[in-house]
Amino acid sequence: MREGSRMSRAGTQHLSSGP
């Protein structure tokens, strides 16, 4: 979850492969 790390701050930590 390399991309999920930067997305977790946006509140999308449950979406590892988000947009």
JSON list of N, CA and C in Angstrom, two decimals:
[
{"chain": "A", "resi": 1, "resn": "MET", "atom": "N", "xyz": [0.85, -1.20, 0.00]},
{"chain": "A", "resi": 1, "resn": "MET", "atom": "CA", "xyz": [0.00, 0.00, 0.00]},
{"chain": "A", "resi": 1, "resn": "MET", "atom": "C", "xyz": [0.89, 1.25, 0.00]},
{"chain": "A", "resi": 2, "resn": "ARG", "atom": "N", "xyz": [1.64, 1.41, -1.05]},
{"chain": "A", "resi": 2, "resn": "ARG", "atom": "CA", "xyz": [2.55, 2.55, -1.14]},
{"chain": "A", "resi": 2, "resn": "ARG", "atom": "C", "xyz": [1.77, 3.81, -1.48]},
{"chain": "A", "resi": 3, "resn": "GLU", "atom": "N", "xyz": [0.74, 3.63, -2.30]},
{"chain": "A", "resi": 3, "resn": "GLU", "atom": "CA", "xyz": [-0.08, 4.78, -2.69]},
{"chain": "A", "resi": 3, "resn": "GLU", "atom": "C", "xyz": [-1.10, 5.09, -1.60]},
{"chain": "A", "resi": 4, "resn": "GLY", "atom": "N", "xyz": [-1.41, 4.11, -0.79]},
{"chain": "A", "resi": 4, "resn": "GLY", "atom": "CA", "xyz": [-2.39, 4.28, 0.27]},
{"chain": "A", "resi": 4, "resn": "GLY", "atom": "C", "xyz": [-1.85, 5.12, 1.41]},
{"chain": "A", "resi": 5, "resn": "SER", "atom": "N", "xyz": [-0.54, 5.22, 1.49]},
{"chain": "A", "resi": 5, "resn": "SER", "atom": "CA", "xyz": [0.10, 5.98, 2.55]},
{"chain": "A", "resi": 5, "resn": "SER", "atom": "C", "xyz": [-0.16, 7.47, 2.38]},
{"chain": "A", "resi": 6, "resn": "ARG", "atom": "N", "xyz": [-0.13, 7.92, 1.14]},
{"chain": "A", "resi": 6, "resn": "ARG", "atom": "CA", "xyz": [-0.34, 9.34, 0.86]},
{"chain": "A", "resi": 6, "resn": "ARG", "atom": "C", "xyz": [-1.82, 9.65, 0.78]},
{"chain": "A", "resi": 7, "resn": "MET", "atom": "N", "xyz": [-2.63, 8.64, 0.61]},
{"chain": "A", "resi": 7, "resn": "MET", "atom": "CA", "xyz": [-4.07, 8.83, 0.50]},
{"chain": "A", "resi": 7, "resn": "MET", "atom": "C", "xyz": [-4.71, 8.78, 1.88]},
{"chain": "A", "resi": 8, "resn": "SER", "atom": "N", "xyz": [-4.00, 8.23, 2.85]},
{"chain": "A", "resi": 8, "resn": "SER", "atom": "CA", "xyz": [-4.53, 8.05, 4.19]},
{"chain": "A", "resi": 8, "resn": "SER", "atom": "C", "xyz": [-4.76, 9.40, 4.88]},
{"chain": "A", "resi": 9, "resn": "ARG", "atom": "N", "xyz": [-3.99, 10.38, 4.49]},
{"chain": "A", "resi": 9, "resn": "ARG", "atom": "CA", "xyz": [-4.12, 11.72, 5.08]},
{"chain": "A", "resi": 9, "resn": "ARG", "atom": "C", "xyz": [-5.34, 12.43, 4.52]},
{"chain": "A", "resi": 10, "resn": "ALA", "atom": "N", "xyz": [-5.81, 11.98, 3.37]},
{"chain": "A", "resi": 10, "resn": "ALA", "atom": "CA", "xyz": [-6.96, 12.58, 2.72]},
{"chain": "A", "resi": 10, "resn": "ALA", "atom": "C", "xyz": [-8.25, 11.93, 3.22]},
{"chain": "A", "resi": 11, "resn": "GLY", "atom": "N", "xyz": [-8.10, 10.87, 4.03]},
{"chain": "A", "resi": 11, "resn": "GLY", "atom": "CA", "xyz": [-9.26, 10.20, 4.58]},
{"chain": "A", "resi": 11, "resn": "GLY", "atom": "C", "xyz": [-9.67, 9.00, 3.75]},
{"chain": "A", "resi": 12, "resn": "THR", "atom": "N", "xyz": [-8.81, 8.59, 2.82]},
{"chain": "A", "resi": 12, "resn": "THR", "atom": "CA", "xyz": [-9.11, 7.44, 1.97]},
{"chain": "A", "resi": 12, "resn": "THR", "atom": "C", "xyz": [-8.17, 6.29, 2.29]},
{"chain": "A", "resi": 13, "resn": "GLN", "atom": "N", "xyz": [-7.98, 6.07, 3.57]},
{"chain": "A", "resi": 13, "resn": "GLN", "atom": "CA", "xyz": [-7.06, 5.02, 4.00]},
{"chain": "A", "resi": 13, "resn": "GLN", "atom": "C", "xyz": [-7.65, 3.63, 3.77]},
{"chain": "A", "resi": 14, "resn": "HIS", "atom": "N", "xyz": [-8.96, 3.57, 3.59]},
{"chain": "A", "resi": 14, "resn": "HIS", "atom": "CA", "xyz": [-9.61, 2.29, 3.32]},
{"chain": "A", "resi": 14, "resn": "HIS", "atom": "C", "xyz": [-9.57, 1.97, 1.82]},
{"chain": "A", "resi": 15, "resn": "LEU", "atom": "N", "xyz": [-9.26, 3.01, 1.03]},
{"chain": "A", "resi": 15, "resn": "LEU", "atom": "CA", "xyz": [-9.15, 2.81, -0.41]},
{"chain": "A", "resi": 15, "resn": "LEU", "atom": "C", "xyz": [-7.68, 2.92, -0.80]},
{"chain": "A", "resi": 16, "resn": "SER", "atom": "N", "xyz": [-7.02, 1.78, -0.85]},
{"chain": "A", "resi": 16, "resn": "SER", "atom": "CA", "xyz": [-5.59, 1.77, -1.16]},
{"chain": "A", "resi": 16, "resn": "SER", "atom": "C", "xyz": [-5.34, 2.11, -2.62]},
{"chain": "A", "resi": 17, "resn": "SER", "atom": "N", "xyz": [-6.28, 1.72, -3.48]},
{"chain": "A", "resi": 17, "resn": "SER", "atom": "CA", "xyz": [-6.13, 1.99, -4.91]},
{"chain": "A", "resi": 17, "resn": "SER", "atom": "C", "xyz": [-7.22, 2.96, -5.37]},
{"chain": "A", "resi": 18, "resn": "GLY", "atom": "N", "xyz": [-7.27, 4.10, -4.69]},
{"chain": "A", "resi": 18, "resn": "GLY", "atom": "CA", "xyz": [-8.28, 5.11, -5.02]},
{"chain": "A", "resi": 18, "resn": "GLY", "atom": "C", "xyz": [-7.91, 5.91, -6.25]},
{"chain": "A", "resi": 19, "resn": "PRO", "atom": "N", "xyz": [-8.73, 6.81, -6.65]},
{"chain": "A", "resi": 19, "resn": "PRO", "atom": "CA", "xyz": [-8.52, 7.65, -7.84]},
{"chain": "A", "resi": 19, "resn": "PRO", "atom": "C", "xyz": [-7.36, 8.65, -7.66]}
]
